[in-house]
Amino acid sequence: MHRTLLETEMGKSRTTKFKRPQFNAVGLPVSAVKEAGAGEEEYGDDSCPAAELLEKLQSPSADVREFACASISRVVQQSQTIPGFLQRDAVRRLGPMVLDSSLAVRETATGALRNLSACGGQEVCEDMVKHDVMTPLTALLRECCAGFESAVMQMKDQKNALEDVANEAVNLLWNLCESSSQALSVFNKAGLLDLVVQCLERHPHNVELAISAAHCLHTVTEDNPELLCSMNTAVLGALENVLLTSQPGMAHTLLRTLAAGTLWNLKGSLPAARQAQTLNAVAATLSQCLALDAGALIPELRQAEEIRHRNAPAVTEVEDQAAGELAVEEMNEEQEAPEQKRNGKVAKVDNDFSDLLPRGKEELREATALLTAQQTSLEIIVNMCCSDDPSDDEWEEESSSDESDMGPDGLCDGVSNLMSPLCLSAEVHEALINHSIPEKVIKKTEFPKTEAMDVCHQNPSWRGLIKKMQRVQSRALTCLHSILSAMDVESLGGPAALQGAAQHLSTLVFGAAEIPKDEEFLEAVISAMRSLLQMFASKNIPQCMTPQQLMSLSEAATRCDVVSVRVNAVAILGITGSTLAKEKGTAETLQMIGNALLQVATRDADLVVNGEALDALFDVFADGDEAETAAKNIQLLPALKALQPVFKAKIRKEGRGKYSPQQLCVLDNIKVNLRRFIGYLEKVVKK
C-alpha cells in the first residue's frame, strides 16, 4: 500500500512511504469501466449514489447484489463519494456480503471493501476494523482456502472464481494490515498467516493470487515481533520453495523477489543451521532479478505485443488498447504522494499496478512486474544494509559532515565519531559481495535506455513505465548510498572502483547541459554522492568532481523544495571544503564555498538546513592557513556573530512545534558549537 525511499535530514536516515494505487474488483480504474447494463445511471461529482446502491445489497437477486457491489467498487474510487457511503454504514452493510451465497457477489463485495480501504486511506481502514470487517474477512479466507482442495470445487471455472475471491480478500487484508495496528493484531492472533501462505502456495497455476499473498506477507512480517514468535517451519519452507522455483517470466521473478524480502524480514526466526543457506538464497534471488536488463526486455515485450495484435481481431485490439491507456493513466496519477514512516529502513512498496490492466495486456503486465521486482529488490537491499540497532536507524550521524576533529577547544567532541559505517553482519556482507550486488546496483543507477524510453513514449498504454524506470534508477541510487554507508573501501573494490563510481555519478549529474531537476532523482543521487565523498575524505582518496561542479550542484539543490536535498548539498560543500582546507593555494575556492554556506545558513527557511550549513562551515574553517585566510576575506567572524542571535531566536520560536526531539537535540548542539566556533575565530584574529 505504501513504501519507500530514504530521506536524510541532518544526517539521519528517514523513510517515506508511497501510496498504494487504488484498485477495484474487476481490475480497471473507474475511468476505464463501462457498464454493460442498459439502464445504468451515470453518477456525477455532485450526486452521491450511496443510498440507492446500498439498498440494492438487500435484493433477493444475486445479479442485482453483484451489480450493486461492482458499482460501489467503482464509485468509491471517486474519493469525494466515500463520506456518503461511510455515513450510510457501508462497511457494516458490505461486510456480510463477502459471505454471500453467490461467488460473484463475494468477489465484488470484497473488491468494494478493498477499494474503500485503498481510496479512503488510514482513517477509513481503522474505521473498517472498528466495524469488525476482519471477522467476515477471516471467515471468507478460511472458506476459500478450504475450497482450494475440496472435491466440490473441481470444476475449472468454479475453481478460478474461488481463487479470484481469495485474491480480492488477500488484497483487502493487506490494505488493512498496512494501515491498522488492530488489523495486524487480529492477523497475528487469528491464524491468518497460514491462510495467506496457502494462497502463496497456489503459485504453480495462479501466480496472480500468489503475488498478492506475497505482497501481504512482505508487509505483515516487517517489524512484527509478535508474529515472528509464532513462526513455524511450514511457513519458512513455503517461502523457500518459492525461491527455488525456476518458472520463466517476470511475474514469477516478482514472486521470488517478494518471497526473498519476506524471508529477510523473518531472518530472526530462521533455525541457526539454515540461516547462512537462506541468506545466500535471498541474495542470489535479488542478484538474479537485478541482472535482468529492463532496457532490452521492454522493447522485446512491446514487439511481442505488436505481433500478437497483428494476429488478433481488430476490434479486440482497439478495445484492449483503449482500456490499457485509461488504466495506465490512472496508475500514473496514483503512484505519487509520499507519506512519512517512522523507522529508518526502507519499507516494501506496492507499485505492482498490473491488476489495473485488462486481461489482454500480458506483455505490459510482464514489463510492469519486472520493474516492480527490481524496485523491490533494491529496497530489500537497503534494509539489509540497515543496522538492527534502533539508535542507528534514527541516527546515521549527528551533525558533523567530517570525521576529523573540528579544531581547538574540543569542538563537537563526542559527535565526530558517529560517521562510522553502519553495522553489517559478516554473513550479510559476504552474501552481498558473493553475488556481486554492489556492481549490479551501480549498473541500475544508469539512466533508462533510450530504446526502452522511446518504445514507451510511442505507445500511450506503455507511458506509465517511464516513471517506473526512473524510479528504479532513483531506488538504485538510494541503495548505493546505503551500501556505501555499510561497507568499507576494500569490500567495494578499492579506491579505483570507488573513483569509477564517482565518475559515473558525476556523469549522471553533470553530463547534460544542466543538472536534472527531478526531485526524486536529485534526492537519491545527492545522498549517494554525499556518502561517496565522505568515504573519499575519510580515506584521503582523490575524487574527480571539481569544486565548481559541486558548487553548481549546490546552487541547483538550494532551489529544490525537498529539505533532504538541500541538507545533503550543503554537507557536500562541507566535505569538499574541509578536504581543500588541507591543501595549498585553495583560499579562493574556500571563500566561494564559505559564502555559499553563509547564504544558506542565513536565508534558508528551514532550521535543519540552516544547522547543516553552519555545521559545514565549522568543518571547512576549523583549521589551516588557507581556511584562516579565506575566513578573514569573507568576514566570517562578524557574519557568524550577527547570525548567532537570529539562529537562537529561530530555534526558540519555531523549534518546538515544527521539529522532532531528535532534530532539536542536534540543533541545540549546533547552537553550542556556534558559540565555541566564534570563540575559536576570535582567537585566530588575535594571533
mmCIF file of C-alpha atoms in Angstrom, residues 139-463:
data_model
loop_
_atom_site.group_PDB
_atom_site.id
_atom_site.type_symbol
_atom_site.label_atom_id
_atom_site.label_comp_id
_atom_site.label_asym_id
_atom_site.label_seq_id
_atom_site.Cartn_x
_atom_site.Cartn_y
_atom_site.Cartn_z
ATOM 1 C CA ALA A 139 -14.229 -16.467 7.601
ATOM 2 C CA LEU A 140 -14.110 -15.803 3.848
ATOM 3 C CA LEU A 141 -10.419 -16.614 3.617
ATOM 4 C CA ARG A 142 -10.922 -19.817 5.597
ATOM 5 C CA GLU A 143 -13.696 -20.920 3.230
ATOM 6 C CA CYS A 144 -11.628 -20.033 0.161
ATOM 7 C CA CYS A 145 -8.612 -21.972 1.365
ATOM 8 C CA ALA A 146 -10.735 -24.957 2.345
ATOM 9 C CA GLY A 147 -12.302 -24.872 -1.120
ATOM 10 C CA PHE A 148 -8.976 -24.911 -2.942
ATOM 11 C CA GLU A 149 -8.670 -28.662 -2.471
ATOM 12 C CA SER A 150 -12.343 -29.512 -1.971
ATOM 13 C CA ALA A 151 -13.860 -32.143 -4.208
ATOM 14 C CA VAL A 152 -16.923 -29.925 -4.510
ATOM 15 C CA MET A 153 -14.877 -27.271 -6.301
ATOM 16 C CA GLN A 154 -13.257 -29.330 -9.017
ATOM 17 C CA MET A 155 -14.932 -27.599 -11.982
ATOM 18 C CA LYS A 156 -12.359 -25.391 -13.665
ATOM 19 C CA ASP A 157 -14.480 -22.210 -13.858
ATOM 20 C CA GLN A 158 -15.630 -22.525 -10.267
ATOM 21 C CA LYS A 159 -12.101 -23.069 -9.038
ATOM 22 C CA ASN A 160 -10.875 -19.972 -10.850
ATOM 23 C CA ALA A 161 -13.771 -17.985 -9.416
ATOM 24 C CA LEU A 162 -12.890 -19.132 -5.900
ATOM 25 C CA GLU A 163 -9.282 -18.030 -6.367
ATOM 26 C CA ASP A 164 -10.473 -14.678 -7.719
ATOM 27 C CA VAL A 165 -12.441 -14.185 -4.492
ATOM 28 C CA ALA A 166 -9.373 -15.156 -2.476
ATOM 29 C CA ASN A 167 -7.284 -12.638 -4.435
ATOM 30 C CA GLU A 168 -9.651 -9.804 -3.512
ATOM 31 C CA ALA A 169 -9.713 -10.971 0.111
ATOM 32 C CA VAL A 170 -5.916 -11.090 0.382
ATOM 33 C CA ASN A 171 -5.622 -7.610 -1.099
ATOM 34 C CA LEU A 172 -8.189 -6.240 1.370
ATOM 35 C CA LEU A 173 -6.343 -7.935 4.224
ATOM 36 C CA TRP A 174 -3.073 -6.435 3.005
ATOM 37 C CA ASN A 175 -4.555 -2.913 2.932
ATOM 38 C CA LEU A 176 -5.992 -3.229 6.421
ATOM 39 C CA CYS A 177 -2.829 -4.656 7.992
ATOM 40 C CA GLU A 178 -0.746 -1.924 6.376
ATOM 41 C CA SER A 179 -2.871 0.855 7.873
ATOM 42 C CA SER A 180 -4.255 -0.535 11.126
ATOM 43 C CA SER A 181 -2.316 -1.939 14.067
ATOM 44 C CA GLN A 182 -5.561 -3.538 15.268
ATOM 45 C CA ALA A 183 -5.910 -5.415 11.961
ATOM 46 C CA LEU A 184 -2.313 -6.568 12.305
ATOM 47 C CA SER A 185 -3.058 -7.788 15.825
ATOM 48 C CA VAL A 186 -6.042 -9.784 14.513
ATOM 49 C CA PHE A 187 -3.817 -11.178 11.754
ATOM 50 C CA ASN A 188 -1.338 -12.366 14.375
ATOM 51 C CA LYS A 189 -3.944 -13.987 16.624
ATOM 52 C CA ALA A 190 -6.485 -15.413 14.166
ATOM 53 C CA GLY A 191 -4.190 -17.787 12.294
ATOM 54 C CA LEU A 192 -4.361 -15.732 9.106
ATOM 55 C CA LEU A 193 -0.673 -16.316 8.390
ATOM 56 C CA ASP A 194 -1.304 -19.945 7.458
ATOM 57 C CA LEU A 195 -4.216 -18.959 5.193
ATOM 58 C CA VAL A 196 -2.162 -16.385 3.291
ATOM 59 C CA VAL A 197 0.634 -18.953 2.932
ATOM 60 C CA GLN A 198 -1.904 -21.353 1.390
ATOM 61 C CA CYS A 199 -2.676 -18.660 -1.180
ATOM 62 C CA LEU A 200 1.054 -18.269 -1.796
ATOM 63 C CA GLU A 201 1.305 -21.991 -2.458
ATOM 64 C CA ARG A 202 -1.120 -21.668 -5.390
ATOM 65 C CA HIS A 203 1.796 -20.196 -7.392
ATOM 66 C CA PRO A 204 2.254 -23.112 -9.825
ATOM 67 C CA HIS A 205 -1.091 -22.353 -11.506
ATOM 68 C CA ASN A 206 -2.233 -18.944 -10.185
ATOM 69 C CA VAL A 207 0.703 -16.585 -9.949
ATOM 70 C CA GLU A 208 -1.569 -13.529 -9.580
ATOM 71 C CA LEU A 209 -3.042 -14.842 -6.313
ATOM 72 C CA ALA A 210 0.417 -15.911 -5.140
ATOM 73 C CA ILE A 211 1.853 -12.437 -5.802
ATOM 74 C CA SER A 212 -0.964 -10.812 -3.808
ATOM 75 C CA ALA A 213 -0.233 -13.206 -0.954
ATOM 76 C CA ALA A 214 3.496 -12.498 -1.198
ATOM 77 C CA HIS A 215 2.891 -8.739 -1.074
ATOM 78 C CA CYS A 216 0.738 -9.252 2.022
ATOM 79 C CA LEU A 217 3.359 -11.449 3.712
ATOM 80 C CA HIS A 218 6.085 -8.947 2.858
ATOM 81 C CA THR A 219 4.055 -6.291 4.675
ATOM 82 C CA VAL A 220 2.866 -8.174 7.773
ATOM 83 C CA THR A 221 6.282 -9.680 8.559
ATOM 84 C CA GLU A 222 8.048 -6.323 8.789
ATOM 85 C CA ASP A 223 8.745 -5.173 12.365
ATOM 86 C CA ASN A 224 6.154 -7.577 13.778
ATOM 87 C CA PRO A 225 7.807 -9.441 16.680
ATOM 88 C CA GLU A 226 4.503 -10.972 17.831
ATOM 89 C CA LEU A 227 4.138 -12.768 14.504
ATOM 90 C CA LEU A 228 7.790 -13.815 14.457
ATOM 91 C CA CYS A 229 7.318 -15.599 17.775
ATOM 92 C CA SER A 230 4.678 -17.857 16.231
ATOM 93 C CA MET A 231 6.564 -18.549 13.006
ATOM 94 C CA ASN A 232 6.707 -22.217 12.023
ATOM 95 C CA THR A 233 8.870 -24.272 9.712
ATOM 96 C CA ALA A 234 5.981 -24.843 7.283
ATOM 97 C CA VAL A 235 5.797 -21.087 6.547
ATOM 98 C CA LEU A 236 9.553 -20.818 6.117
ATOM 99 C CA GLY A 237 9.518 -23.909 3.921
ATOM 100 C CA ALA A 238 6.793 -22.489 1.676
ATOM 101 C CA LEU A 239 8.787 -19.277 1.183
ATOM 102 C CA GLU A 240 11.995 -21.183 0.499
ATOM 103 C CA ASN A 241 10.145 -23.350 -2.028
ATOM 104 C CA VAL A 242 9.142 -20.207 -3.911
ATOM 105 C CA LEU A 243 12.797 -19.128 -4.042
ATOM 106 C CA LEU A 244 13.712 -22.492 -5.534
ATOM 107 C CA THR A 245 11.212 -22.231 -8.398
ATOM 108 C CA SER A 246 12.567 -21.640 -11.862
ATOM 109 C CA GLN A 247 9.474 -20.688 -13.866
ATOM 110 C CA PRO A 248 10.304 -18.100 -16.518
ATOM 111 C CA GLY A 249 8.523 -14.791 -16.779
ATOM 112 C CA MET A 250 8.562 -11.540 -14.892
ATOM 113 C CA ALA A 251 5.566 -12.366 -12.696
ATOM 114 C CA HIS A 252 7.498 -15.279 -11.212
ATOM 115 C CA THR A 253 10.553 -13.038 -10.837
ATOM 116 C CA LEU A 254 8.415 -10.627 -8.796
ATOM 117 C CA LEU A 255 7.034 -13.513 -6.743
ATOM 118 C CA ARG A 256 10.524 -14.776 -5.900
ATOM 119 C CA THR A 257 11.647 -11.250 -5.021
ATOM 120 C CA LEU A 258 8.759 -10.755 -2.573
ATOM 121 C CA ALA A 259 9.443 -14.159 -1.008
ATOM 122 C CA ALA A 260 13.092 -13.150 -0.580
ATOM 123 C CA GLY A 261 12.039 -9.921 1.132
ATOM 124 C CA THR A 262 9.725 -11.814 3.467
ATOM 125 C CA LEU A 263 12.472 -14.278 4.399
ATOM 126 C CA TRP A 264 14.740 -11.331 5.169
ATOM 127 C CA ASN A 265 12.042 -9.957 7.484
ATOM 128 C CA LEU A 266 11.876 -13.381 9.160
ATOM 129 C CA LYS A 267 15.634 -13.827 9.497
ATOM 130 C CA GLY A 268 15.394 -13.846 13.281
ATOM 131 C CA SER A 269 13.074 -16.858 13.145
ATOM 132 C CA LEU A 270 15.301 -18.991 10.935
ATOM 133 C CA PRO A 271 16.913 -22.032 12.545
ATOM 134 C CA ALA A 272 20.599 -21.331 13.083
ATOM 135 C CA ALA A 273 21.609 -24.208 10.811
ATOM 136 C CA ARG A 274 19.652 -22.727 7.875
ATOM 137 C CA GLN A 275 20.453 -19.041 8.271
ATOM 138 C CA ALA A 276 23.529 -18.903 6.050
ATOM 139 C CA GLN A 277 21.919 -21.019 3.334
ATOM 140 C CA THR A 278 18.699 -18.984 3.322
ATOM 141 C CA LEU A 279 20.542 -15.677 3.352
ATOM 142 C CA ASN A 280 22.580 -16.849 0.390
ATOM 143 C CA ALA A 281 19.382 -17.822 -1.448
ATOM 144 C CA VAL A 282 17.866 -14.405 -0.721
ATOM 145 C CA ALA A 283 20.933 -12.598 -2.078
ATOM 146 C CA ALA A 284 21.005 -14.882 -5.132
ATOM 147 C CA THR A 285 17.338 -14.119 -5.877
ATOM 148 C CA LEU A 286 17.886 -10.365 -5.640
ATOM 149 C CA SER A 287 21.019 -10.620 -7.773
ATOM 150 C CA GLN A 288 19.202 -12.590 -10.485
ATOM 151 C CA CYS A 289 16.408 -10.026 -10.549
ATOM 152 C CA LEU A 290 18.811 -7.085 -10.863
ATOM 153 C CA ALA A 291 20.751 -8.892 -13.597
ATOM 154 C CA LEU A 292 17.736 -8.613 -15.930
ATOM 155 C CA ASP A 293 18.133 -5.817 -18.460
ATOM 156 C CA ALA A 294 14.847 -3.913 -18.465
ATOM 157 C CA GLY A 295 16.194 -1.621 -21.173
ATOM 158 C CA ALA A 296 16.419 -4.580 -23.563
ATOM 159 C CA LEU A 297 13.436 -6.600 -22.311
ATOM 160 C CA ILE A 298 10.854 -3.808 -22.524
ATOM 161 C CA PRO A 299 11.330 -3.239 -26.298
ATOM 162 C CA GLU A 300 11.166 -7.039 -26.782
ATOM 163 C CA LEU A 301 7.910 -7.256 -24.825
ATOM 164 C CA ARG A 302 6.418 -4.364 -26.769
ATOM 165 C CA GLN A 303 7.386 -6.066 -30.034
ATOM 166 C CA ALA A 304 5.737 -9.293 -28.857
ATOM 167 C CA GLU A 305 2.564 -7.318 -28.103
ATOM 168 C CA GLU A 306 2.571 -5.836 -31.607
ATOM 169 C CA ILE A 307 2.913 -9.294 -33.162
ATOM 170 C CA ARG A 308 0.040 -10.598 -31.043
ATOM 171 C CA HIS A 309 -2.122 -7.633 -32.034
ATOM 172 C CA ARG A 310 -1.437 -8.236 -35.721
ATOM 173 C CA ASN A 311 -2.809 -11.741 -35.310
ATOM 174 C CA ALA A 312 -5.827 -10.671 -33.221
ATOM 175 C CA PRO A 313 -9.206 -9.316 -34.385
ATOM 176 C CA ALA A 314 -9.053 -5.566 -34.917
ATOM 177 C CA VAL A 315 -11.907 -4.786 -32.528
ATOM 178 C CA THR A 316 -10.188 -6.646 -29.710
ATOM 179 C CA GLU A 317 -7.008 -4.665 -30.256
ATOM 180 C CA VAL A 318 -8.814 -1.317 -30.212
ATOM 181 C CA GLU A 319 -10.782 -2.109 -27.044
ATOM 182 C CA ASP A 320 -7.723 -3.586 -25.372
ATOM 183 C CA GLN A 321 -5.617 -0.542 -26.268
ATOM 184 C CA ALA A 322 -8.214 1.950 -25.017
ATOM 185 C CA ALA A 323 -8.705 0.166 -21.726
ATOM 186 C CA GLY A 324 -4.972 -0.178 -21.250
ATOM 187 C CA GLU A 325 -4.391 3.520 -21.881
ATOM 188 C CA LEU A 326 -7.011 4.502 -19.311
ATOM 189 C CA ALA A 327 -5.626 2.054 -16.794
ATOM 190 C CA VAL A 328 -2.100 3.363 -17.148
ATOM 191 C CA GLU A 329 -3.312 6.974 -16.917
ATOM 192 C CA GLU A 330 -4.921 6.034 -13.606
ATOM 193 C CA MET A 331 -1.790 4.372 -12.278
ATOM 194 C CA ASN A 332 0.325 7.366 -13.268
ATOM 195 C CA GLU A 333 -1.880 9.684 -11.222
ATOM 196 C CA GLU A 334 -1.805 7.453 -8.186
ATOM 197 C CA GLN A 335 1.792 6.409 -7.688
ATOM 198 C CA GLU A 336 2.979 9.684 -6.131
ATOM 199 C CA ALA A 337 2.155 11.243 -2.734
ATOM 200 C CA PRO A 338 4.915 10.297 -0.287
ATOM 201 C CA GLU A 339 3.979 9.842 3.320
ATOM 202 C CA GLN A 340 6.243 9.719 6.379
ATOM 203 C CA LYS A 341 7.159 6.452 8.053
ATOM 204 C CA ARG A 342 8.692 6.099 11.483
ATOM 205 C CA ASN A 343 11.635 3.766 11.234
ATOM 206 C CA GLY A 344 14.894 4.171 9.383
ATOM 207 C CA LYS A 345 14.504 1.310 6.958
ATOM 208 C CA VAL A 346 13.034 1.358 3.505
ATOM 209 C CA ALA A 347 9.673 -0.347 3.543
ATOM 210 C CA LYS A 348 8.227 -2.524 0.850
ATOM 211 C CA VAL A 349 6.405 -0.785 -1.949
ATOM 212 C CA ASP A 350 3.325 -1.921 -3.744
ATOM 213 C CA ASN A 351 3.965 -0.469 -7.131
ATOM 214 C CA ASP A 352 2.619 -3.508 -8.972
ATOM 215 C CA PHE A 353 -0.159 -1.919 -10.987
ATOM 216 C CA SER A 354 -0.549 -4.949 -13.234
ATOM 217 C CA ASP A 355 -4.019 -5.817 -11.936
ATOM 218 C CA LEU A 356 -5.214 -2.426 -13.164
ATOM 219 C CA LEU A 357 -4.569 -3.724 -16.668
ATOM 220 C CA PRO A 358 -7.122 -5.656 -18.706
ATOM 221 C CA ARG A 359 -6.526 -9.323 -19.408
ATOM 222 C CA GLY A 360 -5.264 -8.634 -22.918
ATOM 223 C CA LYS A 361 -2.177 -6.727 -21.757
ATOM 224 C CA GLU A 362 0.049 -9.682 -20.891
ATOM 225 C CA GLU A 363 3.247 -8.086 -22.170
ATOM 226 C CA LEU A 364 2.604 -4.826 -20.322
ATOM 227 C CA ARG A 365 1.858 -6.833 -17.176
ATOM 228 C CA GLU A 366 5.192 -8.594 -17.596
ATOM 229 C CA ALA A 367 7.075 -5.321 -18.049
ATOM 230 C CA THR A 368 5.351 -3.833 -15.004
ATOM 231 C CA ALA A 369 6.166 -6.900 -12.909
ATOM 232 C CA LEU A 370 9.825 -6.703 -13.967
ATOM 233 C CA LEU A 371 10.207 -3.074 -12.897
ATOM 234 C CA THR A 372 8.293 -3.669 -9.657
ATOM 235 C CA ALA A 373 10.541 -6.638 -8.870
ATOM 236 C CA GLN A 374 13.699 -4.613 -9.473
ATOM 237 C CA GLN A 375 12.465 -1.692 -7.388
ATOM 238 C CA THR A 376 11.510 -4.070 -4.570
ATOM 239 C CA SER A 377 14.883 -5.855 -4.780
ATOM 240 C CA LEU A 378 16.712 -2.564 -4.329
ATOM 241 C CA GLU A 379 14.532 -1.637 -1.351
ATOM 242 C CA ILE A 380 15.221 -5.014 0.280
ATOM 243 C CA ILE A 381 18.977 -4.470 -0.147
ATOM 244 C CA VAL A 382 18.647 -1.092 1.579
ATOM 245 C CA ASN A 383 17.017 -2.882 4.523
ATOM 246 C CA MET A 384 19.782 -5.479 4.525
ATOM 247 C CA CYS A 385 22.316 -2.656 4.831
ATOM 248 C CA CYS A 386 20.466 -1.069 7.755
ATOM 249 C CA SER A 387 21.644 -1.794 11.257
ATOM 250 C CA ASP A 388 19.282 -3.595 13.614
ATOM 251 C CA ASP A 389 20.296 -1.133 16.322
ATOM 252 C CA PRO A 390 17.375 1.309 16.732
ATOM 253 C CA SER A 391 19.763 4.116 17.561
ATOM 254 C CA ASP A 392 21.463 3.616 14.213
ATOM 255 C CA ASP A 393 18.088 3.716 12.489
ATOM 256 C CA GLU A 394 17.462 7.129 13.982
ATOM 257 C CA TRP A 395 20.992 8.478 13.800
ATOM 258 C CA GLU A 396 23.215 7.589 10.896
ATOM 259 C CA GLU A 397 25.302 10.501 12.119
ATOM 260 C CA GLU A 398 24.786 13.583 14.236
ATOM 261 C CA SER A 399 25.778 16.933 12.830
ATOM 262 C CA SER A 400 29.357 16.814 11.630
ATOM 263 C CA SER A 401 29.963 16.022 7.977
ATOM 264 C CA ASP A 402 33.643 15.202 8.504
ATOM 265 C CA GLU A 403 35.176 12.527 10.683
ATOM 266 C CA SER A 404 38.173 14.617 11.667
ATOM 267 C CA ASP A 405 38.264 16.701 14.852
ATOM 268 C CA MET A 406 36.734 20.112 14.424
ATOM 269 C CA GLY A 407 39.608 22.097 15.825
ATOM 270 C CA PRO A 408 40.665 23.649 19.118
ATOM 271 C CA ASP A 409 38.705 23.527 22.354
ATOM 272 C CA GLY A 410 37.303 20.085 21.663
ATOM 273 C CA LEU A 411 34.714 21.480 19.287
ATOM 274 C CA CYS A 412 31.973 18.942 18.594
ATOM 275 C CA ASP A 413 33.522 16.410 20.955
ATOM 276 C CA GLY A 414 31.531 13.217 21.036
ATOM 277 C CA VAL A 415 29.881 13.847 17.708
ATOM 278 C CA SER A 416 32.630 13.351 15.154
ATOM 279 C CA ASN A 417 32.902 9.574 15.605
ATOM 280 C CA LEU A 418 29.301 8.924 14.636
ATOM 281 C CA MET A 419 30.021 8.711 10.910
ATOM 282 C CA SER A 420 31.396 5.182 11.173
ATOM 283 C CA PRO A 421 29.762 2.707 8.776
ATOM 284 C CA LEU A 422 26.504 1.119 9.818
ATOM 285 C CA CYS A 423 26.831 -2.330 11.342
ATOM 286 C CA LEU A 424 26.660 -5.031 8.661
ATOM 287 C CA SER A 425 26.924 -8.651 9.749
ATOM 288 C CA ALA A 426 29.670 -10.741 8.214
ATOM 289 C CA GLU A 427 27.078 -13.124 6.733
ATOM 290 C CA VAL A 428 25.124 -10.350 5.001
ATOM 291 C CA HIS A 429 28.330 -8.699 3.852
ATOM 292 C CA GLU A 430 29.605 -11.952 2.359
ATOM 293 C CA ALA A 431 26.287 -12.752 0.644
ATOM 294 C CA LEU A 432 26.059 -9.321 -0.972
ATOM 295 C CA ILE A 433 29.658 -9.413 -2.173
ATOM 296 C CA ASN A 434 29.494 -13.041 -3.400
ATOM 297 C CA HIS A 435 26.509 -12.227 -5.591
ATOM 298 C CA SER A 436 28.044 -9.007 -6.970
ATOM 299 C CA ILE A 437 25.235 -6.900 -5.534
ATOM 300 C CA PRO A 438 27.218 -3.604 -5.376
ATOM 301 C CA GLU A 439 28.183 -3.849 -9.058
ATOM 302 C CA LYS A 440 24.601 -4.633 -10.090
ATOM 303 C CA VAL A 441 23.246 -1.770 -8.022
ATOM 304 C CA ILE A 442 25.653 0.669 -9.705
ATOM 305 C CA LYS A 443 24.525 -0.664 -13.085
ATOM 306 C CA LYS A 444 20.920 0.128 -12.185
ATOM 307 C CA THR A 445 21.817 3.739 -11.365
ATOM 308 C CA GLU A 446 22.277 4.433 -15.076
ATOM 309 C CA PHE A 447 19.623 6.422 -16.896
ATOM 310 C CA PRO A 448 16.984 4.204 -18.575
ATOM 311 C CA LYS A 449 17.995 3.122 -22.078
ATOM 312 C CA THR A 450 16.838 5.328 -24.921
ATOM 313 C CA GLU A 451 15.295 2.366 -26.797
ATOM 314 C CA ALA A 452 13.045 1.469 -23.868
ATOM 315 C CA MET A 453 12.075 5.093 -23.248
ATOM 316 C CA ASP A 454 11.229 5.581 -26.939
ATOM 317 C CA VAL A 455 9.044 2.470 -27.036
ATOM 318 C CA CYS A 456 7.103 3.675 -24.011
ATOM 319 C CA HIS A 457 6.760 7.230 -25.336
ATOM 320 C CA GLN A 458 5.354 5.942 -28.631
ATOM 321 C CA ASN A 459 2.550 3.891 -27.055
ATOM 322 C CA PRO A 460 0.094 5.591 -24.671
ATOM 323 C CA SER A 461 -0.632 2.425 -22.690
ATOM 324 C CA TRP A 462 3.096 1.926 -22.009
ATOM 325 C CA ARG A 463 3.886 5.503 -20.968
#
